[in-house]
Each structure stands twice: as C-alpha cells, then as structure tokens.
Short mmCIF file of C-alpha atoms and ligand atoms in Angstrom, two decimals:
data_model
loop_
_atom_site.label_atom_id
_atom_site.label_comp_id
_atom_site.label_asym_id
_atom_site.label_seq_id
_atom_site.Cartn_x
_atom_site.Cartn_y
_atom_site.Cartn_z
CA UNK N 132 -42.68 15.72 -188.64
CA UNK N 133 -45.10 18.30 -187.57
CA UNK N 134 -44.03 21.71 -188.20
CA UNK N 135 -44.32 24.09 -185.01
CA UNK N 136 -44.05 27.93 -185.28
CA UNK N 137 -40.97 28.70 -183.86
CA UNK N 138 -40.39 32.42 -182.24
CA UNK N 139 -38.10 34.05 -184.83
CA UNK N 140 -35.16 35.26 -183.40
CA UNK N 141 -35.16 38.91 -184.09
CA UNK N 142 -31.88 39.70 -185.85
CA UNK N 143 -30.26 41.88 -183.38
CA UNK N 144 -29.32 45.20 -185.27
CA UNK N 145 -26.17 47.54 -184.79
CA UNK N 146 -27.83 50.41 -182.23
CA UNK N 147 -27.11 52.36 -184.88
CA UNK N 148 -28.65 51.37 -187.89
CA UNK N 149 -29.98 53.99 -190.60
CA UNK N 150 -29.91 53.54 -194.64
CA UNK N 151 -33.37 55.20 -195.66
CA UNK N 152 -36.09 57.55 -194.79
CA UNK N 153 -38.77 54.61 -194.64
CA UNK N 154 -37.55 51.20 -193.14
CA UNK N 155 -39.47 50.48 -189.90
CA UNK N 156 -38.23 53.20 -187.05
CA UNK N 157 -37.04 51.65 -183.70
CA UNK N 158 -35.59 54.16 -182.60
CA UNK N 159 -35.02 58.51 -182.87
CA UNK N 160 -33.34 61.50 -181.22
CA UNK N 161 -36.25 64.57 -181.14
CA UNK N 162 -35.00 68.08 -180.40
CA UNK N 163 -35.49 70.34 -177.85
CA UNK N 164 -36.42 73.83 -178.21
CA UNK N 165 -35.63 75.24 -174.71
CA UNK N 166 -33.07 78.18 -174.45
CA UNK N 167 -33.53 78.82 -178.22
CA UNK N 168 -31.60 82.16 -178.82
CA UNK N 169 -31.81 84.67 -181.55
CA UNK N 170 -28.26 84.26 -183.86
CA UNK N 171 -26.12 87.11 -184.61
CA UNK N 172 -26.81 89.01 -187.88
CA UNK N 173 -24.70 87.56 -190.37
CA UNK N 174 -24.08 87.72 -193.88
CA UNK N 175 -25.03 83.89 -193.82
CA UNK N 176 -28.47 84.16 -192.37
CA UNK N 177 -29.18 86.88 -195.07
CA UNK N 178 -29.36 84.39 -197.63
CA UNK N 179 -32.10 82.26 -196.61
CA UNK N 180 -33.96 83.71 -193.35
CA UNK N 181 -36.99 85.17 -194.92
CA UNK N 182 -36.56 89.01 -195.71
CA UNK N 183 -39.88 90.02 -193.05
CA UNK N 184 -37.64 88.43 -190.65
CA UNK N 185 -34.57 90.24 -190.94
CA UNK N 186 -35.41 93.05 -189.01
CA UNK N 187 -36.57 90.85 -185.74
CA UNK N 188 -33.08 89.03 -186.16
CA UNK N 189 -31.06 92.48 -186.06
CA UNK N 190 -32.70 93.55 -182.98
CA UNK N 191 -32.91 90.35 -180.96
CA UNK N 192 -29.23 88.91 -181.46
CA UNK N 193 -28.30 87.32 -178.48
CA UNK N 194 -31.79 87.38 -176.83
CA UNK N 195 -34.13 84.33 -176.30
CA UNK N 196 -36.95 83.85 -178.75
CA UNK N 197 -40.34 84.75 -177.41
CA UNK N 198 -41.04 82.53 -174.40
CA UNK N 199 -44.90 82.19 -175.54
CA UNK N 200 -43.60 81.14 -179.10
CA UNK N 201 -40.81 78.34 -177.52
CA UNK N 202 -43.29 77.40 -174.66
CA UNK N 203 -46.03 76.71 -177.61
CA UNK N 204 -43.34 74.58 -179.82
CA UNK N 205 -42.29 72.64 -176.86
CA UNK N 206 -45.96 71.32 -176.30
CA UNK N 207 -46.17 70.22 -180.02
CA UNK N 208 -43.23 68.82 -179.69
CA UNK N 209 -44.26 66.81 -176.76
CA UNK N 210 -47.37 66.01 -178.73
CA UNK N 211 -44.71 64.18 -181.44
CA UNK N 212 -42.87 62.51 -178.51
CA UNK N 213 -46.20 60.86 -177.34
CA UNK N 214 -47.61 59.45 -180.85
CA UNK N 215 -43.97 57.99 -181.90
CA UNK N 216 -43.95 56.50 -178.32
CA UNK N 217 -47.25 54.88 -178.68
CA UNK N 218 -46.26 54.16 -182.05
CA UNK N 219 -43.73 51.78 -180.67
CA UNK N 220 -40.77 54.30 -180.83
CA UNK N 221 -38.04 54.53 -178.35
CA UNK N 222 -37.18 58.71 -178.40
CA UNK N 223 -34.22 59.99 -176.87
CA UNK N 224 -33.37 63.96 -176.66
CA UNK N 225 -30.75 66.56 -176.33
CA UNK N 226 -29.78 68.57 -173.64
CA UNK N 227 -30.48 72.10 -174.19
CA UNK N 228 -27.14 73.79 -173.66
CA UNK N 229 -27.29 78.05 -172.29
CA UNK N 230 -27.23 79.22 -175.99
CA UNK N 231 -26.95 82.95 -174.52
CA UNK N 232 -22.94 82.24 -173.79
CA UNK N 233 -20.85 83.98 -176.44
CA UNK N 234 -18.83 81.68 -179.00
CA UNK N 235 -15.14 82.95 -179.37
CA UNK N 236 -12.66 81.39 -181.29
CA UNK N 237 -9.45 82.13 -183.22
CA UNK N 238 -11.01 83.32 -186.35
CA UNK N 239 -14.20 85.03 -184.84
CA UNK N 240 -16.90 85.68 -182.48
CA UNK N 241 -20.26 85.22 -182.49
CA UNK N 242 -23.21 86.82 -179.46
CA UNK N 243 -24.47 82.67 -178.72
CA UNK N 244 -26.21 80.03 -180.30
CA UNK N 245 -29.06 78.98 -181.94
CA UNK N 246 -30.88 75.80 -180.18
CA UNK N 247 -31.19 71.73 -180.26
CA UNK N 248 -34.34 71.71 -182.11
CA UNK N 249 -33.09 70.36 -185.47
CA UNK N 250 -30.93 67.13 -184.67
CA UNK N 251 -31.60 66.34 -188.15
CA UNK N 252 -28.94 69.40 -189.27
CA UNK N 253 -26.08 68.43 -187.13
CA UNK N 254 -26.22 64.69 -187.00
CA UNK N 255 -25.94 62.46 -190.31
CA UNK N 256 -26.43 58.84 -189.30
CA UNK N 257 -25.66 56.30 -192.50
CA UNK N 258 -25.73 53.07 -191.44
CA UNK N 259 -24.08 52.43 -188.24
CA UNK N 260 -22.00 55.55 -188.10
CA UNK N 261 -22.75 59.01 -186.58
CA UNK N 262 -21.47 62.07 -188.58
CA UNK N 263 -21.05 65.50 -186.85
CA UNK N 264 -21.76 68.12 -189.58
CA UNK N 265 -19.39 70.90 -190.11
CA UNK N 266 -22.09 73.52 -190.46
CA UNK N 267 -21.81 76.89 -191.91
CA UNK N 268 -23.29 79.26 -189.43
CA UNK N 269 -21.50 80.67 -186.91
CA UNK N 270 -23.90 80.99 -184.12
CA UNK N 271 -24.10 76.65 -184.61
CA UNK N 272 -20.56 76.11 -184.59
CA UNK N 273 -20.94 74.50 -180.76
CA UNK N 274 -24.20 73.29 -181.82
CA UNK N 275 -23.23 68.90 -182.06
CA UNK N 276 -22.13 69.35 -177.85
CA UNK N 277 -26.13 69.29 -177.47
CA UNK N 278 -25.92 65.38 -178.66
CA UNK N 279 -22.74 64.28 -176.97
CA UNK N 280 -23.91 62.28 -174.37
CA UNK N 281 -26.25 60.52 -176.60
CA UNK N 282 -23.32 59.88 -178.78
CA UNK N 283 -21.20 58.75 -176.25
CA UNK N 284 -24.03 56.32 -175.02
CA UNK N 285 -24.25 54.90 -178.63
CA UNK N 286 -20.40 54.35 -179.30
CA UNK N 287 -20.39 52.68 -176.06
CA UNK N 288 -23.13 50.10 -177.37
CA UNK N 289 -21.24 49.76 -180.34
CA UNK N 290 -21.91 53.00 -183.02
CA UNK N 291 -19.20 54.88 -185.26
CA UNK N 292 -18.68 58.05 -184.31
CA UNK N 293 -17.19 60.85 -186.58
CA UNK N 294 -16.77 64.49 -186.55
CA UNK N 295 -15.82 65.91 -189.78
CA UNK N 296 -13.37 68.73 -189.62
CA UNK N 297 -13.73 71.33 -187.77
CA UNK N 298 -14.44 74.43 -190.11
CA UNK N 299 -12.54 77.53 -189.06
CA UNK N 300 -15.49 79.65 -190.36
CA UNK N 301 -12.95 82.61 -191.77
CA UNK N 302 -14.54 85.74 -193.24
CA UNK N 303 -13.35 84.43 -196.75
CA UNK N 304 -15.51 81.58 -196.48
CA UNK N 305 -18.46 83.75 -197.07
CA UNK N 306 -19.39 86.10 -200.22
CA UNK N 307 -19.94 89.46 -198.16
CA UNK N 308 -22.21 91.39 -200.92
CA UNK N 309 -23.78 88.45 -201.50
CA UNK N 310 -27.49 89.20 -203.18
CA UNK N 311 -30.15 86.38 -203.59
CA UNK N 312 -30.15 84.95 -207.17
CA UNK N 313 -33.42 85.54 -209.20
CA UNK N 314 -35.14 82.75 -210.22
CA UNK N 315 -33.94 83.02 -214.09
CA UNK N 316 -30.00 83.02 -212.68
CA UNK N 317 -28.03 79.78 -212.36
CA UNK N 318 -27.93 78.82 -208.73
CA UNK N 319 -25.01 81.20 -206.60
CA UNK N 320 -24.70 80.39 -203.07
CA UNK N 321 -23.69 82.43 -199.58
CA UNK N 322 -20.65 80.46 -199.08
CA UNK N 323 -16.87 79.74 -201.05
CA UNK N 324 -15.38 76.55 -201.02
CA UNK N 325 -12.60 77.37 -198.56
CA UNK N 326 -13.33 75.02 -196.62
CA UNK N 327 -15.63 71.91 -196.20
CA UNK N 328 -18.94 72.80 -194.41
CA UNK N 329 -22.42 70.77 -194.66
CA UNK N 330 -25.14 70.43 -192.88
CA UNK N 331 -26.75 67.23 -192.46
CA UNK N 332 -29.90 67.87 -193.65
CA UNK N 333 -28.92 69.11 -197.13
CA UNK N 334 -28.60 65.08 -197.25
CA UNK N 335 -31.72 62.11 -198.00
CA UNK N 336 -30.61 58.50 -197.58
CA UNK N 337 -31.59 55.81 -199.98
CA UNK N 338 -30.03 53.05 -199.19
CA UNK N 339 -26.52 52.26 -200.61
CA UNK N 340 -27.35 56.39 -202.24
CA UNK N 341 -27.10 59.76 -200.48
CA UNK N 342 -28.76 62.44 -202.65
CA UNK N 343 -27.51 65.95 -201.43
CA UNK N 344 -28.28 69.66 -202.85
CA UNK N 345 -25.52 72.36 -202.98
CA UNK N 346 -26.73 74.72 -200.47
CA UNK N 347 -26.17 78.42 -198.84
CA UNK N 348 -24.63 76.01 -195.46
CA UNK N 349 -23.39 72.73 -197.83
CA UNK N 350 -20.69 73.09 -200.45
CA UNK N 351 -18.95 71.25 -202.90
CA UNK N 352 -16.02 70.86 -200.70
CA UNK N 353 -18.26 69.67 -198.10
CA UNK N 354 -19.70 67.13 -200.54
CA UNK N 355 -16.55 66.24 -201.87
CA UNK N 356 -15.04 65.29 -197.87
CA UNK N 357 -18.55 63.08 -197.75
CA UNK N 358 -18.13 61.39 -200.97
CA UNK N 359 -14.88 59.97 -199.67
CA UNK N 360 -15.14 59.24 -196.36
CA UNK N 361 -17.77 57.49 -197.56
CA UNK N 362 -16.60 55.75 -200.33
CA UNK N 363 -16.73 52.18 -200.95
CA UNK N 364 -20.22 51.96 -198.90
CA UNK N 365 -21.99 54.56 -200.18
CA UNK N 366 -22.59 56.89 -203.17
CA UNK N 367 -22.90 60.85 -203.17
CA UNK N 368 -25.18 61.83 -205.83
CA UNK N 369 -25.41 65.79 -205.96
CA UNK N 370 -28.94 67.14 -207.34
CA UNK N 371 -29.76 70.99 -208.47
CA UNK N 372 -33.06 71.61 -207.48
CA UNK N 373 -34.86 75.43 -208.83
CA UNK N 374 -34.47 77.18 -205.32
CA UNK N 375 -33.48 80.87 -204.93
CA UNK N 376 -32.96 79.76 -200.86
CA UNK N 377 -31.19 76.47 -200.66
CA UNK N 378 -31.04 75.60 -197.20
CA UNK N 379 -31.75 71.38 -196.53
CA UNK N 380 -32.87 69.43 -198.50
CA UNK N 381 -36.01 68.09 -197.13
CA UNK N 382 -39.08 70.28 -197.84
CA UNK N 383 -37.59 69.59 -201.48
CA UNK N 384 -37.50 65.55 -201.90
CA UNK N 385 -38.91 63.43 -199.58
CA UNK N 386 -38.93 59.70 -199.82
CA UNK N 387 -41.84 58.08 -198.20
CA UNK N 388 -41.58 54.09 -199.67
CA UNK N 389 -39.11 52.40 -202.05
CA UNK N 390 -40.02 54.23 -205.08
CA UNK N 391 -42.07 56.63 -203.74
CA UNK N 392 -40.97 60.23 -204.08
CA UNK N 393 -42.64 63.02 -202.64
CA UNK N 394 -41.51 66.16 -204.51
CA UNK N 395 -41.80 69.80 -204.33
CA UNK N 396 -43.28 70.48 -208.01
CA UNK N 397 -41.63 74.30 -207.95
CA UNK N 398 -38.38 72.96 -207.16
CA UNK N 399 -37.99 69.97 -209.24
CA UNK N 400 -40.42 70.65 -212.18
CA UNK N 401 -38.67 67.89 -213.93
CA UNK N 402 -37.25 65.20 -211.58
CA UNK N 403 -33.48 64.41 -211.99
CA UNK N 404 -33.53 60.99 -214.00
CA UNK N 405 -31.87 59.74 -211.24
CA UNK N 406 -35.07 58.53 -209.98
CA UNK N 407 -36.13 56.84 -213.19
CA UNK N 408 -38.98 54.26 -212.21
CA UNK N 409 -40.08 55.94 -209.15
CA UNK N 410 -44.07 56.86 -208.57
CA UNK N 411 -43.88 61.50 -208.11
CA UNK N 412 -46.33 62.35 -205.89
CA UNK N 413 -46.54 65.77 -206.23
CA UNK N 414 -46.66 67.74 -202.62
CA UNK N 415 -49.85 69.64 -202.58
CA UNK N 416 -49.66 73.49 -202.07
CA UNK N 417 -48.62 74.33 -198.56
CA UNK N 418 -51.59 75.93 -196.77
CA UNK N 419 -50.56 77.93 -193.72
CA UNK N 420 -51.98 80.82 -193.18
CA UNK N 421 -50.09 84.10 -194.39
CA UNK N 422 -50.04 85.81 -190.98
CA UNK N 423 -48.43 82.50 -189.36
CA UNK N 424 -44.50 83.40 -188.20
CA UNK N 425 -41.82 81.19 -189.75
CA UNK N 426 -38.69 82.57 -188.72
CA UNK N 427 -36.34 80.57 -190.75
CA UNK N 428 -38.22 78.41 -193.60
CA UNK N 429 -40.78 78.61 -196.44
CA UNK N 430 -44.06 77.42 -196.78
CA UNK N 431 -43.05 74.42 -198.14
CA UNK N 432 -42.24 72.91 -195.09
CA UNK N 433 -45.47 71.14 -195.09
CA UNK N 434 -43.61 68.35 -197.13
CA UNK N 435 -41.43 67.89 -194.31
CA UNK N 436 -42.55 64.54 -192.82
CA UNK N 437 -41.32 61.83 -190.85
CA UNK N 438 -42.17 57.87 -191.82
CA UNK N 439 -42.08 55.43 -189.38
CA UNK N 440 -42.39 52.98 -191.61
CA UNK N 441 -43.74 52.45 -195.82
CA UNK N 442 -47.45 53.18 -194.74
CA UNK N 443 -47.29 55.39 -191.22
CA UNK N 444 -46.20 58.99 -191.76
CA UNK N 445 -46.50 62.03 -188.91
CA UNK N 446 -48.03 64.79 -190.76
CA UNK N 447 -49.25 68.35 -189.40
CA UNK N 448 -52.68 68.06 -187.86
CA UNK N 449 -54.04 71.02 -189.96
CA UNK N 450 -52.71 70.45 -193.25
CA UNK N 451 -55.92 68.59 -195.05
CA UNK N 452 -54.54 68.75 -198.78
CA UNK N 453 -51.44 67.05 -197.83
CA UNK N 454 -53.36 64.31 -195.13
CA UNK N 455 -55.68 63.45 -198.01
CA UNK N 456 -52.92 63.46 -200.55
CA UNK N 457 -51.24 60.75 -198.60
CA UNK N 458 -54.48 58.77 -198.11
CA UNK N 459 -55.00 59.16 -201.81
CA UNK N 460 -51.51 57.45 -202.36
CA UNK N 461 -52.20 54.93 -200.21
CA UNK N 462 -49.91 55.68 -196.80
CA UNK N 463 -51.40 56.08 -193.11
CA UNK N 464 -51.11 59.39 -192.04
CA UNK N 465 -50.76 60.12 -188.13
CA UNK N 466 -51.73 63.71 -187.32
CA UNK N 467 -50.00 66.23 -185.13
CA UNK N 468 -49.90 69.44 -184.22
CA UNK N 469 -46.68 71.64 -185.29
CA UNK N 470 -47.50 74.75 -186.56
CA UNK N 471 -45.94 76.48 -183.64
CA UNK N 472 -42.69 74.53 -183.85
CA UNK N 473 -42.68 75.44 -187.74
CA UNK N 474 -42.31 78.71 -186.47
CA UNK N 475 -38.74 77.57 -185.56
CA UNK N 476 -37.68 76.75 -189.03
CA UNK N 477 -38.77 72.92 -189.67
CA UNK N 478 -41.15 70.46 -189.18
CA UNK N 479 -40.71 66.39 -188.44
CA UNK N 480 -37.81 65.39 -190.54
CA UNK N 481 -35.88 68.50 -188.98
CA UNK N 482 -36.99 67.86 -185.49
CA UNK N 483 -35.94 64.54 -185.52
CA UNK N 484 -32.63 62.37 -186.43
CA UNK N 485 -33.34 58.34 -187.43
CA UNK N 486 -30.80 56.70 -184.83
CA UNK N 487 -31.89 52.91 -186.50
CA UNK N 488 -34.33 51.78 -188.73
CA UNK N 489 -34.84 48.26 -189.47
CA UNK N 490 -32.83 47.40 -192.97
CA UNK N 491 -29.30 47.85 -194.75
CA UNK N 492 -27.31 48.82 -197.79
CA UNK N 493 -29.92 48.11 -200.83
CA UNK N 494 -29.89 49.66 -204.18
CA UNK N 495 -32.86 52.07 -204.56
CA UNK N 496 -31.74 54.17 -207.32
O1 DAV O 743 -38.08 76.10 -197.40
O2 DAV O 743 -36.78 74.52 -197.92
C1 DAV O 743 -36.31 74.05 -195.19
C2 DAV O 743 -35.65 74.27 -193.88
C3 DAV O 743 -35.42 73.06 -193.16
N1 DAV O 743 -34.56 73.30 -192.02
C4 DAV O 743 -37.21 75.33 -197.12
C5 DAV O 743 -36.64 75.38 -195.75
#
C-alpha cells in the first residue's frame, strides 16, 4: 500500500487554552492605554511607585496622564499589535472604560481608576479557565469590567470563568506607616492578610506549576485561595526573590523554553532549587536611559518579554545587550518599540494576557 500524506487534523483546542509562557501563541488579549488616569495617593502605591514619582502622583490624582505620553504608548502598542498579527497571532483588546468616574463602595472611596493597559495583572488564564484577580489597589478595584465582554465571548465558546472574591479593601488591610524594607531586612510587605488579594501577574505558569512571589498587591491569603481552587490540577509553588519593591513577578523570572530560565541576577542571586536542571540565562543589565520616565516600574523591565513560541520572542527595539543575549542563547528575537509604553509601568508580558497557547498540563519542574 502506498502511503499518502494525509492533512493532519489539527486537534481542535479549548478557546481557552494556557499552561506556559512558551507553547506556540494562537491567540492574546493586548491592552489599551486610552483614558489612563492618575490613581489616588495611597499608602499602597507608596510601596512600590518609584520615590521621583511620588510627587507627580500627589498632584495629578484623578487627572489623565499626559496625552503626549499615552498618545506615544498607544503607537508602540499598535506597533506590537502589527508584528504578533503578522506573526500569525489573533489579538483581541479591552475596552477602555472613563477611568475619571469616582469608585465608591461600602468600605471606601477612591478619585477613579487606573487603565486597561496591563491585562496580564487582572486576568490569570491556567488552562482553560479565566481568573479575575482580586487586586490590592484601590483605584483597580473596577479594573476586570475592561475584559468582560471578551470574557463573556470566551465562556460562550466554551472557557471557565472565575472571579475570586471580591476584596473589601478595608483600611486594616494595609500597614499605614509602612516604610520600604532595606535590602539587609527580611522581606515586609504593604499589605495584611485580612483578606485574599493577588494580582495576576505576581504569577508564571509552567505547566502543571504556578510559581508566584509574595508581593506589596499578592499575599499569602491570596496564595493560599489559589492553591485550592486550584488544587488537584495544578501546584502553587511560592518563591522569595531579593526585592525591596515586590510588585509582579515578571521582570524577575521569565521562562522563555522548557528549561530555559531567564532571571534577574539581583533578585535571585541563587535560583530557588526548584528549577534544578534548568539552563540561567542571566538578564543583561537594563539599559534605558536615566532621564527616561517610568512611572510605576524599575529598570528591570527590560526582562519583561513575550514568547510566541520556544525560539520567537518580542523584545524592545533599543535594548541591544538583551537582543544579542537572546541570539547568543539561541532564540529569535522580534524587535519593537516600547519605551514609551514602559513609561506606563510594564513592557510585553504586562501588556498582554496568553488567551491559548498550543499544549497542556506537563511537568516542567
Ligand atoms: O521592577 O519588577 C515590574 C512591574 C510589572 N508590572 C519591577 C516592576
């Protein structure tokens, strides 16, 4: 019998499909950065907006960010939107609610929101469900409504959809004289465990393994609600990186293959032996320039990338050490420009939420 090449049936996956940070993306929500609104001073911002910032913050509460500085991170982020569609990438986005419009609820109030520019915060997606984060900051507390009629389109095609509780966000979840740590102190955070709050991207998916940091907007009651909702088809595994700032997880560890870890060398001089086996690539010293605004990160989001697959990866168009590191290591780098949507407080992993990757539930670690 001759043997003819038959057209392999792709296997149709759940529209919904995530389990790591490097199967082969089909398809991904990218923010928005219209309407983006200075959030109310709060004892909760103190802890991890940068301390030249702080001063902007008090006096803009409530206000728009610059129009030059939003219309500048839209274009870059149009730029992503055209390379992962060329790529092969279906992208979807939020709507940009009025984040101007006062929050008011039982237990406080709060001058507006924030934005939609960081789906990766508010949504966790493991495997086929969708996860609404029960974030810490105030001014975000409204912040998942952005994605509701994408999630409503996906649970009609077939998707889990959860919201975790609702936090009430009560004074006494916060430490009011909070001061940052120094860098010789054990770890202290912004925020009690009253309550269960996260936000999504204090999370990195590795298959059947979620590795999560403690954070100034994730707690241990936060992790603790994950863990078992979760349980029985995935594992929790908390890590403790060096950080003064804790806020996401993902200019800290950054899978880019199956054991290959991209790590920030200041934050994880020694790598939790948790990833026993797995190649370190070291992420090269960030490079932008001093004078360069970044509202609501460090530096070190130049290890904040986005793979579309083992090889491809979307880095920032200007950042030479880290385009050559990756060549060095043998991946594919795709430039674009996003130093002006840096300026909002992340890069590609932030801007962007995996809705499904190709592959399931394997054992990586
Ligand atoms: O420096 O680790 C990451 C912020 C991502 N939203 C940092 C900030």
């Amino acid at each position: 019998m001759i043997a003819t090449a038959q057209p392999q049936p792709s296997k149709q996956l759940p529209v919904v499909n995530a389990f790591t940070e490097w199967d082969l993306l089909e398809e991904v929500v990218v923010g928005v950065v219209d309407n983006a609104t200075f959030p109310e001073w709060h004892i909760s911002l103190k802890a991890t907006v940068p301390d030249n910032m702080w001063d902007l913050f008090q006096r803009n509460a409530g206000r728009p960010f610059p129009p030059e500085r939003i219309a500048a991170a839209r274009k870059d982020l149009e730029e992503l939107v055209h390379i992962l569609e060329a790529e092969g990438v279906t992208v979807r986005r939020p709507d940009a609610l009025d984040f101007r419009r006062p929050i008011v609820t039982p237990h406080f109030t709060s001058s507006g929101g924030l934005y939609a520019a960081m789906p990766r915060d508010v949504l966790l997606v493991v495997g086929d469900e969708i996860i609404e984060s029960p974030m810490a900051w105030r001014s975000r507390y409204f912040e998942p409504l952005a994605y509701r009629a994408l999630i409503k389109d996906y649970f009609r095609a077939g998707a889990r959809w959860t919201a975790a509780p609702k936090p009430e966000l009560r004074d006494e979840l916060y430490v009011h004289d909070f001061v940052d740590p120094t860098e010789d102190e054990p770890p202290r955070y912004v925020i009690t465990d009253t309550e269960p709050t996260f936000d999504a991207a204090d999370f990195i998916k590795f298959g059947r393994d979620l590795v999560v940091q403690k954070s100034n907007v994730t707690n241990e009651f936060g992790i603790r609600w994950l863990q078992r909702h979760l349980e029985g088809r995935f594992r929790v595994h908390v890590v403790e990186p060096r950080d003064t700032h804790p806020m996401h997880i993902d200019a800290t560890i950054m899978p880019l293959a199956p054991g290959k870890l991209l790590v920030n060398p200041q934050r994880f001089p020694k790598v939790p032996s948790l990833f026993r086996g797995w190649d370190i690539l070291e992420a090269p010293t960030p490079c932008i320039p001093d004078g360069h605004p970044l509202y609501m990160t460090s530096k070190w989001i130049n290890m904040n990338l986005l793979s579309l697959d083992e090889k491809r990866v979307v880095v920032e168009r200007s950042d030479e050490p880290m385009i050559a590191a990756l060549r060095r290591w043998g991946f594919t780098p795709i430039p674009c420009n996003f130093r002006n949507f840096n300026t909002f407080g992340g890069s590609f992993h932030c801007a962007t939420v995996d809705v499904r990757r190709r592959g399931g539930a394997v054992s990586y670690l």
